[in-house]
CSV table of C-alpha atoms and ligand atoms in Angstrom, one decimal:
chain,number,residue,atom,x,y,z
A,1,MET,CA,0.1,0.0,0.1
A,2,ASN,CA,1.3,3.4,-1.0
A,3,PRO,CA,0.9,6.3,1.4
A,4,SER,CA,-0.4,9.5,0.1
A,5,ALA,CA,2.2,12.0,-1.4
A,6,GLN,CA,1.6,15.2,0.3
A,7,PRO,CA,3.6,18.5,0.8
A,8,PRO,CA,4.4,18.4,4.3
A,9,ASP,CA,2.4,21.1,6.8
A,10,TRP,CA,5.3,20.7,9.5
A,11,ASP,CA,8.4,19.1,10.4
A,12,PRO,CA,8.6,17.1,13.8
A,13,ARG,CA,12.3,17.3,14.0
A,14,SER,CA,12.5,21.1,13.6
A,15,ALA,CA,14.7,23.1,16.2
A,16,ASP,CA,11.4,24.9,17.1
A,17,VAL,CA,9.6,21.7,18.1
A,18,GLN,CA,12.5,20.2,19.6
A,19,ARG,CA,13.1,23.0,22.1
A,20,GLY,CA,9.5,23.2,23.3
A,21,PRO,CA,7.3,20.3,21.7
A,22,ILE,CA,4.0,21.1,23.8
A,23,ARG,CA,3.9,24.7,22.6
A,24,ALA,CA,4.7,23.7,19.1
A,25,TYR,CA,2.1,20.8,18.6
A,26,ASP,CA,-0.3,23.6,20.1
A,27,GLU,CA,0.7,25.8,17.2
A,28,VAL,CA,0.5,23.2,14.6
A,29,ALA,CA,-2.9,21.9,16.1
A,30,GLN,CA,-4.3,25.5,15.8
A,31,ARG,CA,-3.4,25.9,12.1
A,32,CYS,CA,-3.6,22.4,10.8
A,33,PRO,CA,-5.5,19.6,13.2
A,34,VAL,CA,-4.6,16.8,11.0
A,35,ALA,CA,-1.2,17.7,9.7
A,36,PHE,CA,1.0,15.7,7.3
A,37,SER,CA,4.9,15.4,7.7
A,38,ASP,CA,7.3,13.2,6.0
A,39,MET,CA,8.5,11.6,9.4
A,40,LEU,CA,5.0,10.8,10.8
A,41,GLN,CA,2.8,10.9,8.1
A,42,TRP,CA,-0.7,12.2,9.5
A,43,SER,CA,-0.9,13.9,12.9
A,44,VAL,CA,-4.1,14.1,14.7
A,45,PHE,CA,-4.1,16.6,17.3
A,46,ARG,CA,-7.7,17.5,18.0
A,47,HIS,CA,-9.6,15.7,21.0
A,48,ALA,CA,-12.6,14.8,18.8
A,49,ASP,CA,-10.4,13.6,15.9
A,50,VAL,CA,-8.4,11.6,18.6
A,51,MET,CA,-11.7,9.9,19.8
A,52,ARG,CA,-12.8,9.0,16.2
A,53,VAL,CA,-9.5,7.2,15.7
A,54,LEU,CA,-9.8,5.4,19.2
A,55,LEU,CA,-13.2,4.1,19.0
A,56,ASP,CA,-13.0,2.7,15.4
A,57,PRO,CA,-9.9,0.2,15.2
A,58,ALA,CA,-11.6,-1.3,12.0
A,59,THR,CA,-10.6,1.7,10.0
A,60,PHE,CA,-7.7,2.9,12.4
A,61,SER,CA,-5.7,-0.5,12.9
A,62,ASN,CA,-3.0,-1.0,15.3
A,63,ALA,CA,-1.1,-3.6,13.0
A,64,VAL,CA,1.4,-0.6,12.2
A,65,SER,CA,4.6,-3.1,12.4
A,66,ARG,CA,5.5,-6.4,11.3
A,67,HIS,CA,7.3,-7.2,14.8
A,68,VAL,CA,5.1,-8.9,16.9
A,69,ALA,CA,3.6,-6.5,19.6
A,70,VAL,CA,1.4,-8.1,22.3
A,71,PRO,CA,-1.2,-6.6,22.8
A,72,ASN,CA,-0.4,-2.9,21.2
A,73,GLY,CA,0.1,-4.2,17.7
A,74,MET,CA,-2.9,-6.3,17.5
A,75,ASP,CA,-6.4,-5.8,16.4
A,76,PRO,CA,-9.7,-7.6,17.4
A,77,PRO,CA,-10.3,-10.5,17.6
A,78,LEU,CA,-6.8,-11.5,18.8
A,79,HIS,CA,-6.5,-8.3,20.5
A,80,THR,CA,-9.5,-9.0,22.7
A,81,ALA,CA,-8.2,-12.6,23.7
A,82,TYR,CA,-4.6,-11.2,24.7
A,83,ARG,CA,-6.2,-8.4,26.8
A,84,GLN,CA,-8.3,-10.9,28.8
A,85,VAL,CA,-4.9,-12.4,29.8
A,86,ILE,CA,-3.1,-9.1,30.6
A,87,GLU,CA,-5.7,-7.1,32.5
A,88,PRO,CA,-5.8,-9.4,35.7
A,89,TYR,CA,-2.3,-8.4,36.3
A,90,PHE,CA,-3.3,-4.8,37.1
A,91,SER,CA,-6.4,-5.5,39.3
A,92,ALA,CA,-6.7,-3.3,42.2
A,93,GLN,CA,-5.8,-6.3,44.5
A,94,ARG,CA,-2.3,-6.7,42.9
A,95,VAL,CA,-1.8,-3.2,42.8
A,96,ASP,CA,-2.7,-2.8,46.4
A,97,ALA,CA,-0.5,-5.8,47.5
A,98,PHE,CA,2.4,-4.2,45.7
A,99,GLU,CA,2.1,-0.8,46.9
A,100,PRO,CA,4.4,-1.4,50.2
A,101,ALA,CA,7.3,-2.5,48.3
A,102,CYS,CA,6.6,0.6,46.1
A,103,HIS,CA,6.7,2.8,49.1
A,104,ALA,CA,9.9,1.5,50.1
A,105,ILE,CA,11.6,2.0,47.0
A,106,ALA,CA,10.2,5.5,46.8
A,107,ASP,CA,11.1,6.5,50.3
A,108,VAL,CA,14.9,5.2,50.1
A,109,LEU,CA,15.5,7.5,46.9
A,110,ALA,CA,13.8,10.2,48.3
A,111,GLN,CA,15.5,10.3,51.4
A,112,ALA,CA,18.7,10.2,49.7
A,113,LEU,CA,17.9,13.6,48.3
A,114,GLN,CA,17.5,15.1,51.8
A,115,GLY,CA,20.3,18.1,52.3
A,116,ALA,CA,21.8,17.0,48.5
A,117,GLY,CA,21.2,20.9,47.7
A,118,GLU,CA,21.4,20.8,43.7
A,119,VAL,CA,20.4,17.4,42.4
A,120,GLU,CA,19.8,16.2,38.8
A,121,LEU,CA,16.3,14.4,39.3
A,122,MET,CA,16.1,12.2,36.3
A,123,GLU,CA,19.1,10.1,37.1
A,124,SER,CA,18.9,10.3,41.0
A,125,PHE,CA,15.1,9.9,41.4
A,126,ALA,CA,12.9,9.5,38.4
A,127,LEU,CA,14.7,6.6,36.1
A,128,PRO,CA,16.0,4.7,39.2
A,129,PHE,CA,12.7,4.8,40.8
A,130,ALA,CA,10.7,3.5,37.7
A,131,VAL,CA,13.1,0.8,36.9
A,132,ARG,CA,13.2,-0.6,40.5
A,133,ALA,CA,9.5,-0.3,41.0
A,134,GLN,CA,9.2,-2.3,37.3
A,135,CYS,CA,11.8,-5.0,38.5
A,136,ALA,CA,10.0,-5.4,42.0
A,137,PHE,CA,6.6,-5.7,40.4
A,138,MET,CA,7.6,-8.3,38.1
A,139,GLY,CA,10.1,-10.2,40.6
A,140,TRP,CA,13.3,-9.3,38.6
A,141,PRO,CA,16.7,-9.2,40.5
A,142,GLN,CA,18.4,-5.9,41.2
A,143,ALA,CA,21.2,-6.8,38.7
A,144,LEU,CA,18.9,-6.0,36.2
A,145,HIS,CA,18.5,-2.2,37.1
A,146,ALA,CA,21.4,-0.8,35.5
A,147,PRO,CA,21.1,-2.9,32.2
A,148,LEU,CA,17.4,-1.6,31.7
A,149,VAL,CA,18.5,2.0,32.2
A,150,SER,CA,21.1,1.8,29.5
A,151,TRP,CA,18.8,-0.3,27.1
A,152,LEU,CA,15.9,2.3,27.3
A,153,HIS,CA,18.4,5.3,26.6
A,154,LYS,CA,19.8,3.2,23.7
A,155,SER,CA,16.1,2.7,22.4
A,156,GLN,CA,15.0,6.1,22.5
A,157,ALA,CA,18.3,7.4,20.7
A,158,ALA,CA,17.6,4.5,18.0
A,159,THR,CA,14.0,5.3,17.7
A,160,LEU,CA,14.5,8.8,17.3
A,161,ALA,CA,17.4,8.3,14.5
A,162,GLN,CA,14.8,5.7,13.0
A,163,ASP,CA,17.8,3.3,13.0
A,164,ARG,CA,16.1,0.3,12.0
A,165,PRO,CA,19.1,-2.2,12.4
A,166,ALA,CA,20.0,-0.3,16.0
A,167,LEU,CA,16.2,-1.0,16.8
A,168,ALA,CA,16.5,-5.0,15.9
A,169,ALA,CA,19.8,-5.4,17.9
A,170,LEU,CA,17.9,-3.6,20.6
A,171,ALA,CA,14.9,-5.9,20.5
A,172,GLN,CA,17.1,-8.8,20.3
A,173,GLU,CA,19.2,-7.7,23.4
A,174,PHE,CA,16.0,-7.1,25.4
A,175,ASP,CA,15.0,-10.8,24.5
A,176,GLY,CA,18.2,-12.1,25.7
A,177,ILE,CA,17.3,-10.3,29.1
A,178,VAL,CA,14.0,-12.0,29.3
A,179,GLU,CA,14.9,-15.3,27.8
A,180,GLY,CA,17.6,-15.4,30.9
A,181,LEU,CA,14.8,-14.7,33.3
A,182,LEU,CA,12.5,-17.5,31.7
A,183,GLN,CA,15.3,-19.8,31.6
A,184,THR,CA,15.9,-19.5,35.6
A,185,ARG,CA,12.4,-20.3,36.1
A,186,ARG,CA,12.0,-23.3,33.6
A,187,GLN,CA,15.2,-24.8,35.3
A,188,ALA,CA,13.5,-24.0,38.9
A,189,GLY,CA,10.6,-26.3,37.9
A,190,ALA,CA,8.1,-26.0,41.0
A,191,ALA,CA,10.6,-24.2,43.0
A,192,ALA,CA,10.4,-21.0,40.8
A,193,PRO,CA,9.6,-17.9,42.5
A,194,HIS,CA,5.7,-17.3,42.8
A,195,ASP,CA,5.9,-13.9,41.1
A,196,LEU,CA,4.4,-12.2,38.0
A,197,THR,CA,7.0,-13.6,35.5
A,198,THR,CA,6.3,-16.9,36.5
A,199,ALA,CA,2.5,-16.8,36.5
A,200,LEU,CA,2.5,-15.3,33.0
A,201,MET,CA,4.7,-18.2,32.0
A,202,GLN,CA,1.7,-20.3,32.9
A,203,GLU,CA,-0.9,-18.6,31.0
A,204,THR,CA,-2.8,-19.7,27.8
A,205,VAL,CA,-4.7,-17.9,25.2
A,206,ASN,CA,-7.5,-19.4,23.2
A,207,GLY,CA,-6.9,-22.7,25.1
A,208,ALA,CA,-3.1,-22.5,24.0
A,209,PRO,CA,0.2,-21.8,26.2
A,210,LEU,CA,1.7,-18.4,25.4
A,211,SER,CA,4.6,-18.6,23.3
A,212,ALA,CA,8.0,-17.6,24.3
A,213,ALA,CA,7.8,-14.9,21.4
A,214,ASP,CA,4.4,-13.9,23.1
A,215,ILE,CA,5.9,-13.8,26.6
A,216,THR,CA,8.7,-11.9,25.5
A,217,SER,CA,6.7,-9.0,23.7
A,218,ILE,CA,4.3,-8.8,26.4
A,219,LEU,CA,7.2,-8.2,29.0
A,220,ARG,CA,9.0,-5.9,26.8
A,221,ASN,CA,5.9,-3.5,26.5
A,222,TRP,CA,5.0,-3.7,30.2
A,223,THR,CA,8.7,-2.9,30.9
A,224,VAL,CA,9.1,-0.1,28.3
A,225,GLY,CA,5.7,1.2,28.9
A,226,GLU,CA,6.3,1.6,32.6
A,227,ILE,CA,10.0,2.4,32.6
A,228,GLY,CA,9.6,5.3,30.0
A,229,THR,CA,6.4,6.8,31.4
A,230,ILE,CA,6.9,6.6,34.8
A,231,ALA,CA,10.2,8.2,34.7
A,232,ALA,CA,8.9,11.0,32.3
A,233,ALA,CA,5.8,11.6,34.5
A,234,VAL,CA,7.8,11.8,37.8
A,235,GLY,CA,9.9,14.4,35.8
A,236,ILE,CA,7.2,16.5,34.7
A,237,LEU,CA,5.5,16.5,38.1
A,238,ALA,CA,8.6,17.4,39.7
A,239,GLN,CA,9.5,20.3,36.9
A,240,TRP,CA,5.8,21.8,37.1
A,241,LEU,CA,5.7,21.9,40.7
A,242,ALA,CA,9.2,23.6,40.9
A,243,GLY,CA,7.4,26.4,39.3
A,244,HIS,CA,4.4,26.4,41.4
A,245,GLY,CA,5.6,26.6,45.0
A,246,ASP,CA,2.1,27.4,45.9
A,247,VAL,CA,0.7,23.9,44.6
A,248,GLN,CA,3.6,22.4,46.1
A,249,ALA,CA,2.9,23.8,49.5
A,250,GLN,CA,-0.7,22.7,49.1
A,251,LEU,CA,0.0,19.2,48.3
A,252,ARG,CA,2.5,18.9,51.3
A,253,ALA,CA,-0.6,20.0,53.7
A,254,HIS,CA,-3.1,18.0,52.1
A,255,SER,CA,-1.5,14.7,50.4
A,256,ALA,CA,-5.2,13.5,49.5
A,257,LEU,CA,-4.9,16.0,46.9
A,258,VAL,CA,-2.0,14.4,45.4
A,259,PRO,CA,-3.9,12.0,42.7
A,260,ALA,CA,-6.0,15.1,41.2
A,261,ALA,CA,-3.1,17.0,40.9
A,262,ILE,CA,-1.0,14.6,39.0
A,263,GLU,CA,-3.9,13.8,36.6
A,264,GLU,CA,-4.2,17.5,35.9
A,265,ILE,CA,-0.3,18.4,35.6
A,266,LEU,CA,0.0,15.3,33.4
A,267,ARG,CA,-2.9,16.5,31.3
A,268,LEU,CA,-0.9,19.8,30.6
A,269,HIS,CA,2.0,17.9,29.6
A,270,GLY,CA,1.8,13.9,29.1
A,271,PRO,CA,4.6,11.7,29.5
A,272,LEU,CA,3.6,9.7,26.6
A,273,ALA,CA,4.1,11.9,23.3
A,274,THR,CA,2.4,9.6,20.7
A,275,ASN,CA,1.1,6.3,19.4
A,276,ARG,CA,0.4,5.1,15.8
A,277,ARG,CA,-2.3,3.5,13.9
A,278,VAL,CA,-2.7,2.6,9.9
A,279,THR,CA,-5.9,2.9,8.0
A,280,THR,CA,-7.2,0.1,6.5
A,281,CYS,CA,-9.6,1.9,3.9
A,282,PRO,CA,-9.7,5.6,2.6
A,283,VAL,CA,-11.1,7.8,5.4
A,284,GLU,CA,-11.9,11.6,5.8
A,285,LEU,CA,-10.5,13.2,9.3
A,286,GLY,CA,-10.3,16.8,10.0
A,287,GLY,CA,-11.0,17.8,6.7
A,288,ARG,CA,-8.1,15.8,5.2
A,289,SER,CA,-8.5,12.8,2.8
A,290,ILE,CA,-6.6,10.1,3.8
A,291,ALA,CA,-5.7,6.9,1.9
A,292,ALA,CA,-5.9,3.1,2.9
A,293,GLY,CA,-2.6,2.1,4.3
A,294,ASP,CA,-1.3,5.9,5.5
A,295,ARG,CA,0.0,6.1,9.1
A,296,LEU,CA,-1.6,8.3,11.6
A,297,THR,CA,0.0,9.6,14.7
A,298,ILE,CA,-2.0,10.5,17.8
A,299,HIS,CA,-0.6,13.3,19.8
A,300,TRP,CA,-2.1,12.7,23.4
A,301,THR,CA,-1.0,16.0,25.0
A,302,SER,CA,-2.4,18.1,22.2
A,303,ALA,CA,-5.8,16.6,22.6
A,304,ASN,CA,-5.7,17.0,26.2
A,305,ARG,CA,-4.8,20.7,25.8
A,306,ASP,CA,-7.8,21.2,23.3
A,307,GLY,CA,-9.9,24.2,24.1
A,308,ARG,CA,-13.0,22.8,22.8
A,309,VAL,CA,-13.1,20.2,25.6
A,310,PHE,CA,-11.3,21.6,28.3
A,311,ASP,CA,-12.3,24.9,29.4
A,312,GLN,CA,-8.9,27.5,29.6
A,313,PRO,CA,-7.0,24.4,28.6
A,314,ASP,CA,-3.6,26.1,29.5
A,315,THR,CA,-4.5,26.5,33.2
A,316,PHE,CA,-4.0,24.1,36.0
A,317,GLN,CA,-7.5,23.5,37.6
A,318,LEU,CA,-7.3,21.2,40.6
A,319,ASP,CA,-11.0,20.5,40.8
A,320,ARG,CA,-11.3,19.9,36.9
A,321,ASP,CA,-13.6,17.1,35.6
A,322,GLN,CA,-10.9,14.6,34.3
A,323,SER,CA,-13.4,12.2,32.5
A,324,ALA,CA,-12.3,13.5,28.9
A,325,ASN,CA,-8.6,13.4,29.9
A,326,LEU,CA,-6.8,11.1,27.6
A,327,LEU,CA,-3.5,10.5,29.6
A,328,TYR,CA,-4.4,6.6,29.6
A,329,GLY,CA,-6.1,6.7,26.2
A,330,ALA,CA,-9.8,5.5,25.7
A,331,GLY,CA,-11.4,2.5,23.6
A,332,ILE,CA,-10.2,-0.9,23.4
A,333,HIS,CA,-6.4,0.0,23.7
A,334,VAL,CA,-6.9,2.0,26.8
A,335,CYS,CA,-3.7,1.6,28.9
A,336,PRO,CA,-4.1,-1.7,30.9
A,337,GLY,CA,-1.3,-0.5,33.3
A,338,ALA,CA,-3.2,2.7,34.4
A,339,PRO,CA,-4.1,1.5,37.8
A,340,LEU,CA,-0.4,0.5,38.5
A,341,ALA,CA,1.0,3.8,37.3
A,342,ARG,CA,-1.5,5.8,39.2
A,343,MET,CA,-0.3,4.2,42.4
A,344,GLU,CA,3.6,4.5,41.6
A,345,LEU,CA,2.8,8.1,40.8
A,346,ARG,CA,1.2,8.9,43.7
A,347,VAL,CA,3.8,7.1,46.0
A,348,ALA,CA,6.6,8.6,44.1
A,349,LEU,CA,5.2,12.2,44.5
A,350,GLN,CA,4.0,11.8,48.2
A,351,ALA,CA,7.7,10.5,49.0
A,352,LEU,CA,9.4,13.5,47.5
A,353,LEU,CA,6.7,15.7,49.2
A,354,ALA,CA,7.6,14.1,52.3
A,355,ALA,CA,11.3,14.2,52.2
A,356,THR,CA,11.7,17.7,51.4
A,357,THR,CA,10.2,21.1,52.5
A,358,GLN,CA,10.6,22.7,49.2
A,359,TRP,CA,12.4,22.4,45.8
A,360,GLN,CA,12.9,25.0,42.9
A,361,ALA,CA,14.6,25.1,39.4
A,362,ALA,CA,18.3,25.2,40.0
A,363,PRO,CA,19.8,28.4,39.0
A,364,GLY,CA,20.0,29.1,35.4
A,365,GLY,CA,16.9,26.9,34.4
A,366,GLY,CA,18.0,23.2,34.4
A,367,ALA,CA,15.2,21.5,32.5
A,368,VAL,CA,16.2,20.1,29.2
A,369,PRO,CA,13.3,18.9,27.3
A,370,ALA,CA,13.5,15.0,26.1
A,371,VAL,CA,13.9,14.8,22.1
A,372,TYR,CA,10.8,13.1,20.3
A,373,PRO,CA,9.7,10.4,20.6
A,374,ALA,CA,10.5,10.7,24.6
A,375,SER,CA,8.6,13.2,26.4
A,376,GLY,CA,9.3,15.2,29.4
A,377,PHE,CA,12.8,15.9,30.3
A,378,SER,CA,16.3,14.5,29.5
A,379,SER,CA,17.7,16.4,32.8
A,380,LEU,CA,16.0,18.1,35.3
A,381,ARG,CA,18.4,20.1,37.6
A,382,LEU,CA,16.8,21.1,40.9
A,383,ARG,CA,17.7,22.9,44.1
A,384,VAL,CA,16.2,20.6,47.0
A,385,GLN,CA,15.7,21.7,50.5
B,401,LIG,C1,2.2,7.2,33.4
B,401,LIG,C2,2.3,6.2,32.8
B,401,LIG,C3,1.4,5.5,31.7
B,401,LIG,C4,0.8,6.1,30.6
B,401,LIG,C5,0.6,7.9,30.5
B,401,LIG,C6,0.2,5.3,29.7
B,401,LIG,C7,-0.5,5.6,28.6
B,401,LIG,C8,-1.1,4.9,27.7
B,401,LIG,C9,-2.0,5.0,26.7
B,401,LIG,C10,-2.1,6.3,26.4
B,401,LIG,C11,-2.2,3.9,26.0
B,401,LIG,C12,-2.9,3.7,24.7
B,401,LIG,C13,-2.2,3.4,23.4
B,401,LIG,C14,-2.8,3.6,22.2
B,401,LIG,O1,-4.0,3.6,22.3
B,401,LIG,O2,-2.2,3.0,21.1
B,401,LIG,C15,-1.2,2.6,26.6
B,401,LIG,C16,-1.4,1.4,26.3
B,401,LIG,C17,-0.7,0.5,27.0
B,401,LIG,N1,-0.1,0.6,28.1
B,401,LIG,FE1,0.2,2.3,29.3
B,401,LIG,N2,0.6,4.0,30.2
B,401,LIG,C18,1.5,4.4,31.5
B,401,LIG,C19,2.0,3.2,32.1
B,401,LIG,C20,1.9,1.9,31.8
B,401,LIG,C21,2.2,0.8,32.8
B,401,LIG,C22,2.8,1.0,34.2
B,401,LIG,C23,2.3,-0.4,32.1
B,401,LIG,C24,2.4,-1.8,32.3
B,401,LIG,C25,3.2,-2.0,33.3
B,401,LIG,C26,1.4,-0.1,30.9
B,401,LIG,C27,1.3,-0.9,29.8
B,401,LIG,C28,0.8,-0.6,28.8
B,401,LIG,C29,0.2,-1.7,27.6
B,401,LIG,C30,0.6,-3.0,27.6
B,401,LIG,C31,-0.6,-0.8,26.6
B,401,LIG,C32,-1.3,-1.4,25.3
B,401,LIG,C33,-2.8,-2.0,25.5
B,401,LIG,C34,-3.3,-2.2,24.4
B,401,LIG,O3,-3.0,-2.2,23.1
B,401,LIG,O4,-4.2,-3.0,24.4
B,401,LIG,N3,1.4,1.5,30.5
B,401,LIG,N4,-0.5,3.3,27.7
């Protein structure tokens, strides 16, 4: 299938976009709500257009890659079968049971910041928190923390460069890590640890055991989904609160307000930039004619800053109705990990607030925006008291 040949409406790699991605997307969304670029093909910015894409998987398919991606790269009916296997792993019961371990991880990291003065928050808190939480949730050893951080950095660089050979090598590297974990459990037999990884190895889908490729793909998606978004989200929350000392003080005094504040700050600046779809037939969207086989990119934060849906979209409103917030998506691919993510972010932010009396941007700024497809900050220097 040939994609539409179009003159580009914008350039996602331009210096302007990289300096301030959120503002740049807002500007393109105003001018051209469904915009073509050579890098992404069709970018969808408006809330109504994004909802139309999310709620019509027959027209807007998730089969965007020839590589297996369970369940993100699947359409119904296969997608439905795999979702049924995955969803129980993020039940309220499982998330509640994991919360004390998550607290312990966040507290140790937050307390290390006490009296530290100036810190780089991504490397000293956000990334280690995300990696340690994910490993603890899955039952993985501490020895994996450093390799996973390094893998994430390399994966983001290769995705940005659209370096296919590097991405293929990285996928293999991840598969090797997971294969080691599975092998240990196979060899242990009945003595294998009673953790989520062992449980996943015993699942069936449509009456057949999950294949090794399925398990690896599921674990890759959970791990990349968790580490990338949780680390980015922690950085975004800390940076926004650094510039809003009044809200920081309010949350320190009333920690019950933390969950609502998280949803609203991440509506203003989402930790996940985009997801993709491919059309199965010709379609009109936002006044543009899109051919069958064209690629679409959903821009989550732009949809969440759409003034047609959110009153004064650029302002922080703690009591805002969040029912239209697309932070975790909508429709059949809505984030299954959302209950875990919400708990982890609440615990991380409460630990940071409890271990400190105040933080602000380090002198001279200190926030370096991450480069697409990453979101949030690649570096965040804060003065912590
Ligand atoms: C702040 C953190 C997170 C955010 C903002 C986020 C956001 C999202 C969004 C917007 C989608 C929908 C994608 C689409 O429609 O194409 C999604 C899907 C998904 N997320 Fe998350 N996520 C987060 C954390 C997690 C965690 C912690 C996990 C698991 C450990 C996870 C696993 C997944 C999976 C497996 C899918 C694919 C679901 C499917 O295709 O049916 N996410 N996420």
